PDB file of C-alpha atoms in Angstrom:
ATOM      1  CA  UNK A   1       0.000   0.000   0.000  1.00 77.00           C
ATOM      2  CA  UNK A   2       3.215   2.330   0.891  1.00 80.00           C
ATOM      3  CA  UNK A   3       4.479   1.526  -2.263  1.00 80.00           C
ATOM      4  CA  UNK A   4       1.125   2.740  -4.276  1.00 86.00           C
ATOM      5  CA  UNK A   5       0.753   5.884  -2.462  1.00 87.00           C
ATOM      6  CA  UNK A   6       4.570   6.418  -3.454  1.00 85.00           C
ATOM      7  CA  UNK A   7       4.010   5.870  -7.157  1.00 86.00           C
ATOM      8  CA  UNK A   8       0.553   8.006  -6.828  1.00 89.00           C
ATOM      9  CA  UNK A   9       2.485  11.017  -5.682  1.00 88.00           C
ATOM     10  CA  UNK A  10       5.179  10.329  -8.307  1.00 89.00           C
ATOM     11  CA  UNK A  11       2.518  10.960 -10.592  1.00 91.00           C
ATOM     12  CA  UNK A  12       1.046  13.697  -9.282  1.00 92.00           C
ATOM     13  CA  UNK A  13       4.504  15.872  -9.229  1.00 91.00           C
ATOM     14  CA  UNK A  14       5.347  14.263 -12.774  1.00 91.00           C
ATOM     15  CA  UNK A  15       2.321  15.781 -13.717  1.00 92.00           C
ATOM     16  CA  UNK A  16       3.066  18.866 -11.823  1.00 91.00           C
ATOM     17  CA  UNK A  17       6.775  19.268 -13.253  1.00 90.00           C
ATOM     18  CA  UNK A  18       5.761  18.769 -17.331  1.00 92.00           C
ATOM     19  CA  UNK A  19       2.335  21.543 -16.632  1.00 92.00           C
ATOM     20  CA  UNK A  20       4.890  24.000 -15.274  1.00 92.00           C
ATOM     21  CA  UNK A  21       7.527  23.502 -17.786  1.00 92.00           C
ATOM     22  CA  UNK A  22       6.460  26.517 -20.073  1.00 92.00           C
ATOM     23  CA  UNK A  23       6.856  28.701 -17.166  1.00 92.00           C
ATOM     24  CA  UNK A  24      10.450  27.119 -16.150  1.00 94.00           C
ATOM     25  CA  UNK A  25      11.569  28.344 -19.945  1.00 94.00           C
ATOM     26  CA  UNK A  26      10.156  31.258 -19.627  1.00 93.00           C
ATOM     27  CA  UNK A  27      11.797  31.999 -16.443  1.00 94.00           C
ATOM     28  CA  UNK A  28      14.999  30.921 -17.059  1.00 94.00           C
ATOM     29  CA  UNK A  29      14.787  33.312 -20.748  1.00 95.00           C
ATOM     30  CA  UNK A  30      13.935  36.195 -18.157  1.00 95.00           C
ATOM     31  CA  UNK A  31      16.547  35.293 -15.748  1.00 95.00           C
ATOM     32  CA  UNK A  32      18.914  35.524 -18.795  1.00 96.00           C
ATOM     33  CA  UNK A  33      17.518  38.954 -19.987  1.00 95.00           C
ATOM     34  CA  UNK A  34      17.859  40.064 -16.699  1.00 95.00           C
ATOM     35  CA  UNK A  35      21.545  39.035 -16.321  1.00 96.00           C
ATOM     36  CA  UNK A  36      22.405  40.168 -19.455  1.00 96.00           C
ATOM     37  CA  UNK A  37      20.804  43.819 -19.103  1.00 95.00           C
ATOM     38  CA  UNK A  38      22.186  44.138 -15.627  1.00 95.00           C
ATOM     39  CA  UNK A  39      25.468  43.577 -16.767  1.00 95.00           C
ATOM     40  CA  UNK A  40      25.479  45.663 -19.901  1.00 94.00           C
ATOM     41  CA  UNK A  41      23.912  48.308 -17.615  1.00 94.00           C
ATOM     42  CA  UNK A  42      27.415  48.344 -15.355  1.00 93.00           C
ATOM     43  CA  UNK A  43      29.008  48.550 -19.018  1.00 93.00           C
ATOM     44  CA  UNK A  44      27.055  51.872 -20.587  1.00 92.00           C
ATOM     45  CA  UNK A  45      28.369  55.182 -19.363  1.00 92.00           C
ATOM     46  CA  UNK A  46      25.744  57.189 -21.297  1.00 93.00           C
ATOM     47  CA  UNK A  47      22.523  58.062 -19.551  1.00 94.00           C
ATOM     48  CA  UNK A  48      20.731  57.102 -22.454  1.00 93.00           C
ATOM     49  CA  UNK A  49      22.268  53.780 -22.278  1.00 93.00           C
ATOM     50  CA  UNK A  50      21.564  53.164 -19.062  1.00 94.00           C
ATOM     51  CA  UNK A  51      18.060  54.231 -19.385  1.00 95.00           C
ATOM     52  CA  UNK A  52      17.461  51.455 -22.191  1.00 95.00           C
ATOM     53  CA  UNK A  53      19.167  49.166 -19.966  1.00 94.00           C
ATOM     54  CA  UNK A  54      17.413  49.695 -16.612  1.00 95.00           C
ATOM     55  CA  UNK A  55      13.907  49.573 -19.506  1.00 96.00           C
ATOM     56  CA  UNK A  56      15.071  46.052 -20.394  1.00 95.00           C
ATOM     57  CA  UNK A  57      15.910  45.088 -16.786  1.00 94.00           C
ATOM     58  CA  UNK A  58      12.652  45.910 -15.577  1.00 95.00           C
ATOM     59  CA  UNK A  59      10.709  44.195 -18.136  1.00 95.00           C
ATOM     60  CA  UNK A  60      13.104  40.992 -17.401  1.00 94.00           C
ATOM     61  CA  UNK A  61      11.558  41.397 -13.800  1.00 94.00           C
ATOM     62  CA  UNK A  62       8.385  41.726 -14.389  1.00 94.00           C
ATOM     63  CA  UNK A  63       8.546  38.527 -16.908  1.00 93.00           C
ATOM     64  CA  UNK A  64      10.347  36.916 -13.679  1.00 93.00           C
ATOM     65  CA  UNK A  65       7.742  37.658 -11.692  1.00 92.00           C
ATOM     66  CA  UNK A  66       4.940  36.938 -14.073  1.00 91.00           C
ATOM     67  CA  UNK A  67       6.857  32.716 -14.086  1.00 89.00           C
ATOM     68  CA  UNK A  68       6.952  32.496 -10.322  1.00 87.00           C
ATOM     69  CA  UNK A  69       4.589  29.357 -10.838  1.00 87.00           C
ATOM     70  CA  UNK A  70       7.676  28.041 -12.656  1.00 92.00           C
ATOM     71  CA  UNK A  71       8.823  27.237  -8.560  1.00 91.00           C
ATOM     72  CA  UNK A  72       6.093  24.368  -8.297  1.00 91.00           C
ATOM     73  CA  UNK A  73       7.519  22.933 -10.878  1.00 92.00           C
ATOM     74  CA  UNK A  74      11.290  23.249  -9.599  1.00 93.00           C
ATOM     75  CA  UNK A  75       9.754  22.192  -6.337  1.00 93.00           C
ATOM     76  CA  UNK A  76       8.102  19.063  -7.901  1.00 92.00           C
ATOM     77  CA  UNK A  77      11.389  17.856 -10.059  1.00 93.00           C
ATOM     78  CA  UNK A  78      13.487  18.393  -7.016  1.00 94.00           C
ATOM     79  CA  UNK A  79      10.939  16.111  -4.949  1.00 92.00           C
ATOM     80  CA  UNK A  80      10.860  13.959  -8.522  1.00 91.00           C
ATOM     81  CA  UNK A  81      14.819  13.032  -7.532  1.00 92.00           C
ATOM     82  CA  UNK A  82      15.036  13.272  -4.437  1.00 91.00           C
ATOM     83  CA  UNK A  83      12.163  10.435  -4.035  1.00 88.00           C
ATOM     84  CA  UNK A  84      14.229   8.336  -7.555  1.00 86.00           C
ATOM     85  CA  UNK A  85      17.597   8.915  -5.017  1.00 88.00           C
ATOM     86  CA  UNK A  86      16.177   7.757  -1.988  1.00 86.00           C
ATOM     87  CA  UNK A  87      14.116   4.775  -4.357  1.00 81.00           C
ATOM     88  CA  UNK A  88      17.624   3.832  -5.902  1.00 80.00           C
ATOM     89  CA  UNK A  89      19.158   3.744  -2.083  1.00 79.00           C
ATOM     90  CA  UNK A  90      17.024   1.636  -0.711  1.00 69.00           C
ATOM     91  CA  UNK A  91      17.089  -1.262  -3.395  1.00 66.00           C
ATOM     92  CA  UNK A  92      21.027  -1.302  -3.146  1.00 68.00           C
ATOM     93  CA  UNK A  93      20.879  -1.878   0.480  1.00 69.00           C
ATOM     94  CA  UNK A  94      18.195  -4.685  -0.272  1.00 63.00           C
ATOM     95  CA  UNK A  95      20.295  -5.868  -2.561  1.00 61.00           C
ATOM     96  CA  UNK A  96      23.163  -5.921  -0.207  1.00 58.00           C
ATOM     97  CA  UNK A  97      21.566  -7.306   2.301  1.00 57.00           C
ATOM     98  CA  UNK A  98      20.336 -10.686   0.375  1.00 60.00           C
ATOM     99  CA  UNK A  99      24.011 -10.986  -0.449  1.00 61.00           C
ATOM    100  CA  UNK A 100      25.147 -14.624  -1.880  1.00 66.00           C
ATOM    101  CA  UNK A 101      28.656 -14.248   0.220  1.00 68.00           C
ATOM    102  CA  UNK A 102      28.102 -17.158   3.083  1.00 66.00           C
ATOM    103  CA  UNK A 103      30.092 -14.821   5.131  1.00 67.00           C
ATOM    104  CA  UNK A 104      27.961 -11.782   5.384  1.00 69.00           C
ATOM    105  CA  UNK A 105      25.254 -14.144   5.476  1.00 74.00           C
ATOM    106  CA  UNK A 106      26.780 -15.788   9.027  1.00 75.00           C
ATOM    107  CA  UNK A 107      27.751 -12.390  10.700  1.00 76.00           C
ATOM    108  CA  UNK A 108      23.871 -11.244   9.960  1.00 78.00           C
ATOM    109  CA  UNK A 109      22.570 -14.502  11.326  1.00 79.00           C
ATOM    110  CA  UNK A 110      25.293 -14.143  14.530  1.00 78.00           C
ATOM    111  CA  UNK A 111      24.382 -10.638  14.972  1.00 82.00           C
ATOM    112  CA  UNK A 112      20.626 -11.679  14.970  1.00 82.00           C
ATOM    113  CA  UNK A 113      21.669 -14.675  17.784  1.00 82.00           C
ATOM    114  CA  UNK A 114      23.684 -12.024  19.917  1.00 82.00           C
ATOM    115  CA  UNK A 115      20.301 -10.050  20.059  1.00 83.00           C
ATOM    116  CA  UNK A 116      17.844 -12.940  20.639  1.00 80.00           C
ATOM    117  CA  UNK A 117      20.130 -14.073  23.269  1.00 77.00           C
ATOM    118  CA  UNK A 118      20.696 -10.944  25.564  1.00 64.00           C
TER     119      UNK A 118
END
């Protein structure tokens, strides 16, 4: 049942992440316009280029601003691989722990004696 509710939620912010992925592209093209004007705005030493600059800044903002649902989706692909890294973890260990070496196999059957038995 665990294991269902996992995948459910999977789906969910799967779902979440490719709705939202117009507004991660468009954020990350304002983040760039912003960057960009910003920087060639600490180049210009006319006040006319500076003016054009800070123009272009501001409309990078407000296109920033207007993506800000872009962050559910950033939220939901950072969940996305967080849950896949924690998912990958745990079948290694299970994996490791139904090891074929006899030896591992007798210290986890000693270890499991030593704590039955005191």
């Amino acid at each position: 049942m665990k294991k269902v509710l996992i995948f459910g939620l999977a789906v969910i912010l799967a779902i979440v992440a490719l709705a939202s992925l117009g507004h991660i592209i468009g954020l990350a093209i304002s983040l760039i316009v912003v960057y960009f004007s910003f920087k060639q705005f600490l180049k210009s030493h006319s006040f006319c280029g500076k003016l054009l600059w800070a123009l272009v800044g501001i409309a990078g903002l407000s296109a920033v601003v207007a993506s800000l649902p872009a962050l559910a989706g950033i939220i939901a692909i950072y969940l996305l691989y967080v849950g896949y890294k924690h998912w990958t973890e745990d079948e290694k260990t299970a994996s490791a722990a139904t090891s074929s070496n006899p030896f591992d196999n007798f210290d986890q059957q000693w270890n499991e004696m030593k704590k039955n038995f005191h």
